[in-house]
Amino acid sequence: MLKKIFKIVFIALGSFVLLLGVFFAFIYFNVDGRMHKTYAEFPEESYPVPDDSASIALGAHLTLIKGCQECHGADLSGKIMIDDKAMGRLSTTNLTSGKGGRGHYTTEQWIKALRHGVNAENKPLLFMPSHETVHLSQQDLMAIVAYCKSLPPVDHVLPENAIGPLARVLTYFEKLPLIPVEMIDHSQKALAEVDKTVSADYGKYLATACTGCHGNNFKGGDPHIPGSPQVADLTSTSHIAKWTEEQFIQTLRTGKTPEGKQMQNEFMPWQMTKAYSDDELKSLYLFLKEQP
């Protein structure tokens, strides 16, 4: 009798493992196909690239506050963001004209990358937050391009991406924004420029950079990557709403909350937010205070 029970249990476990293997194989090839998909041409967009010092300085500032330097490195020559057996290896692109870089990109190709999330071959850029940069105004967009084009060449050839099993599963269940081209309304037109006076409207424009972690409703929630902390709620119903404007600015400049908690930059990039101007942080504060 006991032998028969063991046999049934063994068959049940074997069947479960087999089904799990089949399901993972489905996920593997589903995500793999999406990562290597070639997209049709998007509507052609081309804007003039400024070459004045003010525009280049604006572009440098934007690469700081939009997280470009956080991912691509201070010199924008790229780096290995993740190298883990479960998550895999994820390299960011060398944006300079050095060996291994993308300095040869045409203006149209820069726009495709920033607004549509595809490379020169119309294949998806992995983990590139184009679903956020698509909202940039033409002025800000081209200031970033102008700055990237002005960078000195850095020879830095990075290894190919190798997406691991956990990253594929998280992508399939929409817990990891690995393929942002799928998340974009490609018909969206870019505004010519944005009014940058202190206001909740300007804060809304800036807060796009927060949605990748905190969600479109800024309510936060479960961590995107296993092992990372809960994502904070930034809205008027959270404890953050009790902070004064001064406390909010101080927190995003130092990484230390009014409650005395020191935030880890890898989970809340305060080294990036400290580069925001006073007007930008005031506008962000005004916008978040309005969110239900």
CSV table of N, CA and C in Angstrom, one decimal, residues 31 34-36 39 66-72 79-83 87-93 95 113-114 116-119 123-133 161-164 166-168 170-172 174-184 209 211-214 223-226 228 231 266-267 269:
chain,number,residue,atom,x,y,z
A,31,VAL,N,9.0,35.6,-24.4
A,31,VAL,CA,9.8,36.8,-24.1
A,31,VAL,C,10.9,37.0,-25.1
A,34,ARG,N,9.6,38.5,-28.3
A,34,ARG,CA,9.3,39.9,-28.1
A,34,ARG,C,10.6,40.7,-28.0
A,35,MET,N,11.7,40.2,-27.4
A,35,MET,CA,12.9,40.9,-27.3
A,35,MET,C,13.6,41.1,-28.7
A,36,HIS,N,13.4,40.2,-29.6
A,36,HIS,CA,14.1,40.2,-30.9
A,36,HIS,C,13.1,40.6,-32.1
A,39,TYR,N,10.4,45.9,-35.5
A,39,TYR,CA,9.2,46.8,-35.6
A,39,TYR,C,9.2,47.5,-37.0
A,66,LYS,N,17.1,62.8,-15.2
A,66,LYS,CA,16.2,61.7,-15.8
A,66,LYS,C,16.9,60.3,-15.7
A,67,GLY,N,18.0,60.3,-14.9
A,67,GLY,CA,18.5,59.0,-14.6
A,67,GLY,C,19.5,58.4,-15.7
A,68,CYS,N,19.8,59.2,-16.8
A,68,CYS,CA,20.7,58.7,-17.8
A,68,CYS,C,22.0,58.3,-17.2
A,69,GLN,N,22.6,59.2,-16.4
A,69,GLN,CA,23.9,59.0,-15.8
A,69,GLN,C,23.8,57.8,-14.8
A,70,GLU,N,22.7,57.7,-14.1
A,70,GLU,CA,22.5,56.6,-13.2
A,70,GLU,C,22.7,55.3,-13.8
A,71,CYS,N,22.2,55.1,-15.0
A,71,CYS,CA,22.3,53.8,-15.8
A,71,CYS,C,23.5,53.7,-16.7
A,72,HIS,N,23.8,54.8,-17.4
A,72,HIS,CA,24.9,54.8,-18.4
A,72,HIS,C,26.2,55.2,-17.9
A,79,LYS,N,27.5,50.8,-18.7
A,79,LYS,CA,28.1,49.9,-17.7
A,79,LYS,C,27.2,48.7,-17.6
A,80,ILE,N,27.7,47.7,-16.8
A,80,ILE,CA,26.9,46.5,-16.6
A,80,ILE,C,26.0,46.8,-15.4
A,81,MET,N,24.7,46.9,-15.6
A,81,MET,CA,23.7,47.2,-14.5
A,81,MET,C,23.4,46.0,-13.6
A,82,ILE,N,23.2,44.9,-14.3
A,82,ILE,CA,22.9,43.6,-13.5
A,82,ILE,C,23.7,42.5,-14.1
A,83,ASP,N,24.3,41.7,-13.1
A,83,ASP,CA,25.0,40.5,-13.5
A,83,ASP,C,24.8,39.5,-12.5
A,87,MET,N,18.7,36.8,-12.7
A,87,MET,CA,18.3,37.9,-13.5
A,87,MET,C,19.0,38.0,-14.9
A,88,GLY,N,20.2,37.5,-14.9
A,88,GLY,CA,21.0,37.6,-16.1
A,88,GLY,C,22.0,38.8,-16.1
A,89,ARG,N,22.5,39.1,-17.3
A,89,ARG,CA,23.4,40.2,-17.4
A,89,ARG,C,22.7,41.3,-18.3
A,90,LEU,N,22.7,42.5,-17.8
A,90,LEU,CA,22.1,43.6,-18.5
A,90,LEU,C,23.1,44.8,-18.6
A,91,SER,N,23.5,45.0,-19.8
A,91,SER,CA,24.5,46.1,-20.1
A,91,SER,C,23.8,47.3,-20.6
A,92,THR,N,24.1,48.5,-20.2
A,92,THR,CA,23.6,49.7,-20.8
A,92,THR,C,24.5,50.2,-21.9
A,93,THR,N,24.0,51.0,-22.8
A,93,THR,CA,24.7,51.4,-24.0
A,93,THR,C,25.7,52.5,-23.8
A,95,LEU,N,27.0,55.7,-25.0
A,95,LEU,CA,26.3,56.7,-25.8
A,95,LEU,C,27.3,57.7,-26.4
A,113,ALA,N,15.1,56.0,-30.4
A,113,ALA,CA,15.5,55.4,-29.2
A,113,ALA,C,14.8,56.0,-28.0
A,114,LEU,N,14.7,57.3,-28.0
A,114,LEU,CA,14.2,58.1,-26.8
A,114,LEU,C,12.6,58.1,-26.8
A,116,HIS,N,10.6,55.9,-29.0
A,116,HIS,CA,9.9,54.7,-29.4
A,116,HIS,C,10.6,53.4,-28.8
A,117,GLY,N,11.8,53.5,-28.2
A,117,GLY,CA,12.4,52.4,-27.5
A,117,GLY,C,12.9,51.3,-28.5
A,118,VAL,N,13.4,51.7,-29.7
A,118,VAL,CA,14.0,50.8,-30.6
A,118,VAL,C,15.4,51.3,-31.0
A,119,ASN,N,16.2,50.4,-31.5
A,119,ASN,CA,17.5,50.8,-31.9
A,119,ASN,C,17.5,51.1,-33.4
A,123,LYS,N,14.8,47.2,-33.5
A,123,LYS,CA,14.6,46.1,-32.5
A,123,LYS,C,14.5,46.8,-31.1
A,124,PRO,N,13.8,46.1,-30.2
A,124,PRO,CA,13.6,46.7,-28.8
A,124,PRO,C,14.9,47.0,-28.1
A,125,LEU,N,15.0,48.2,-27.5
A,125,LEU,CA,16.0,48.5,-26.5
A,125,LEU,C,15.5,48.0,-25.2
A,126,LEU,N,16.4,47.1,-24.5
A,126,LEU,CA,15.9,46.5,-23.3
A,126,LEU,C,16.2,47.4,-22.1
A,127,PHE,N,15.1,47.5,-21.3
A,127,PHE,CA,15.2,48.3,-20.0
A,127,PHE,C,15.5,49.7,-20.2
A,128,MET,N,15.4,50.2,-21.4
A,128,MET,CA,15.6,51.6,-21.7
A,128,MET,C,14.2,52.3,-21.4
A,129,PRO,N,14.2,53.3,-20.5
A,129,PRO,CA,12.9,53.9,-20.1
A,129,PRO,C,12.3,54.8,-21.1
A,130,SER,N,12.1,54.3,-22.4
A,130,SER,CA,11.6,55.2,-23.4
A,130,SER,C,10.1,55.5,-23.1
A,131,HIS,N,9.4,54.6,-22.3
A,131,HIS,CA,8.0,54.9,-21.9
A,131,HIS,C,8.0,56.2,-21.0
A,132,GLU,N,9.1,56.6,-20.5
A,132,GLU,CA,9.2,57.9,-19.8
A,132,GLU,C,9.7,59.0,-20.7
A,133,THR,N,10.7,58.7,-21.4
A,133,THR,CA,11.3,59.8,-22.2
A,133,THR,C,10.5,60.2,-23.4
A,161,ASN,N,23.8,41.6,-23.8
A,161,ASN,CA,22.8,41.2,-22.8
A,161,ASN,C,22.5,39.7,-22.8
A,162,ALA,N,22.3,39.2,-21.6
A,162,ALA,CA,21.9,37.8,-21.5
A,162,ALA,C,20.8,37.7,-20.4
A,163,ILE,N,19.6,37.7,-20.9
A,163,ILE,CA,18.4,37.8,-19.9
A,163,ILE,C,18.2,36.5,-19.3
A,164,GLY,N,18.2,36.5,-17.9
A,164,GLY,CA,18.1,35.3,-17.1
A,164,GLY,C,16.6,34.8,-17.0
A,166,LEU,N,14.7,34.4,-14.3
A,166,LEU,CA,13.8,35.2,-13.4
A,166,LEU,C,13.4,36.5,-14.1
A,167,ALA,N,14.3,37.1,-14.8
A,167,ALA,CA,13.9,38.4,-15.6
A,167,ALA,C,12.8,38.1,-16.6
A,168,ARG,N,12.9,36.9,-17.2
A,168,ARG,CA,11.9,36.5,-18.3
A,168,ARG,C,10.6,36.3,-17.6
A,170,LEU,N,9.5,37.6,-14.7
A,170,LEU,CA,9.0,38.9,-14.3
A,170,LEU,C,8.5,39.7,-15.5
A,171,THR,N,9.2,39.6,-16.6
A,171,THR,CA,8.7,40.3,-17.8
A,171,THR,C,7.4,39.8,-18.3
A,172,TYR,N,7.2,38.5,-18.3
A,172,TYR,CA,6.0,37.9,-18.8
A,172,TYR,C,4.8,38.3,-18.0
A,174,GLU,N,4.6,41.1,-16.4
A,174,GLU,CA,4.5,42.5,-16.4
A,174,GLU,C,5.0,43.1,-15.0
A,175,LYS,N,6.0,42.5,-14.4
A,175,LYS,CA,6.6,43.0,-13.2
A,175,LYS,C,7.9,43.7,-13.4
A,176,LEU,N,8.4,43.6,-14.7
A,176,LEU,CA,9.7,44.2,-15.0
A,176,LEU,C,9.6,44.9,-16.4
A,177,PRO,N,9.8,46.2,-16.5
A,177,PRO,CA,9.7,46.9,-17.8
A,177,PRO,C,10.9,46.6,-18.7
A,178,LEU,N,11.1,45.4,-19.1
A,178,LEU,CA,12.2,45.0,-19.9
A,178,LEU,C,12.1,45.5,-21.3
A,179,ILE,N,10.8,45.5,-21.9
A,179,ILE,CA,10.6,45.9,-23.3
A,179,ILE,C,9.7,47.1,-23.4
A,180,PRO,N,10.2,48.3,-23.1
A,180,PRO,CA,9.4,49.5,-23.1
A,180,PRO,C,8.7,49.8,-24.4
A,181,VAL,N,9.2,49.4,-25.5
A,181,VAL,CA,8.6,49.7,-26.8
A,181,VAL,C,7.1,49.2,-26.8
A,182,GLU,N,6.8,48.2,-26.0
A,182,GLU,CA,5.4,47.7,-25.9
A,182,GLU,C,4.5,48.6,-25.0
A,183,MET,N,5.1,49.5,-24.3
A,183,MET,CA,4.4,50.3,-23.3
A,183,MET,C,4.1,51.7,-23.8
A,184,ILE,N,4.4,52.0,-25.0
A,184,ILE,CA,4.4,53.3,-25.5
A,184,ILE,C,3.2,53.5,-26.5
A,209,ALA,N,9.3,60.7,-14.5
A,209,ALA,CA,10.5,60.0,-14.2
A,209,ALA,C,10.3,59.1,-12.9
A,211,THR,N,7.4,57.4,-12.4
A,211,THR,CA,6.4,56.4,-12.6
A,211,THR,C,7.0,55.0,-12.8
A,212,GLY,N,8.2,54.9,-13.3
A,212,GLY,CA,8.8,53.6,-13.5
A,212,GLY,C,8.8,52.7,-12.2
A,213,CYS,N,9.1,53.4,-11.1
A,213,CYS,CA,9.1,52.6,-9.8
A,213,CYS,C,7.8,52.8,-9.0
A,214,HIS,N,7.2,54.0,-9.0
A,214,HIS,CA,6.1,54.3,-8.1
A,214,HIS,C,4.8,54.1,-8.8
A,223,PRO,N,7.7,45.5,-4.5
A,223,PRO,CA,9.0,45.7,-5.2
A,223,PRO,C,9.0,45.1,-6.6
A,224,HIS,N,9.7,45.7,-7.5
A,224,HIS,CA,9.8,45.2,-8.9
A,224,HIS,C,10.7,44.0,-9.0
A,225,ILE,N,11.8,44.0,-8.1
A,225,ILE,CA,12.8,43.0,-8.1
A,225,ILE,C,12.8,42.3,-6.8
A,226,PRO,N,12.7,41.0,-6.7
A,226,PRO,CA,12.7,40.3,-5.4
A,226,PRO,C,13.9,40.7,-4.6
A,228,SER,N,14.2,43.6,-3.1
A,228,SER,CA,14.3,45.1,-2.9
A,228,SER,C,13.1,45.5,-2.0
A,231,VAL,N,7.9,49.7,-2.5
A,231,VAL,CA,8.0,51.0,-3.2
A,231,VAL,C,7.0,52.0,-2.5
A,266,GLU,N,20.5,52.7,-4.3
A,266,GLU,CA,20.2,51.7,-5.3
A,266,GLU,C,18.7,51.5,-5.4
A,267,PHE,N,17.9,51.8,-4.4
A,267,PHE,CA,16.5,51.6,-4.4
A,267,PHE,C,15.7,52.9,-4.5
A,269,PRO,N,16.9,56.6,-5.9
A,269,PRO,CA,18.1,57.3,-6.5
A,269,PRO,C,18.2,58.7,-6.1
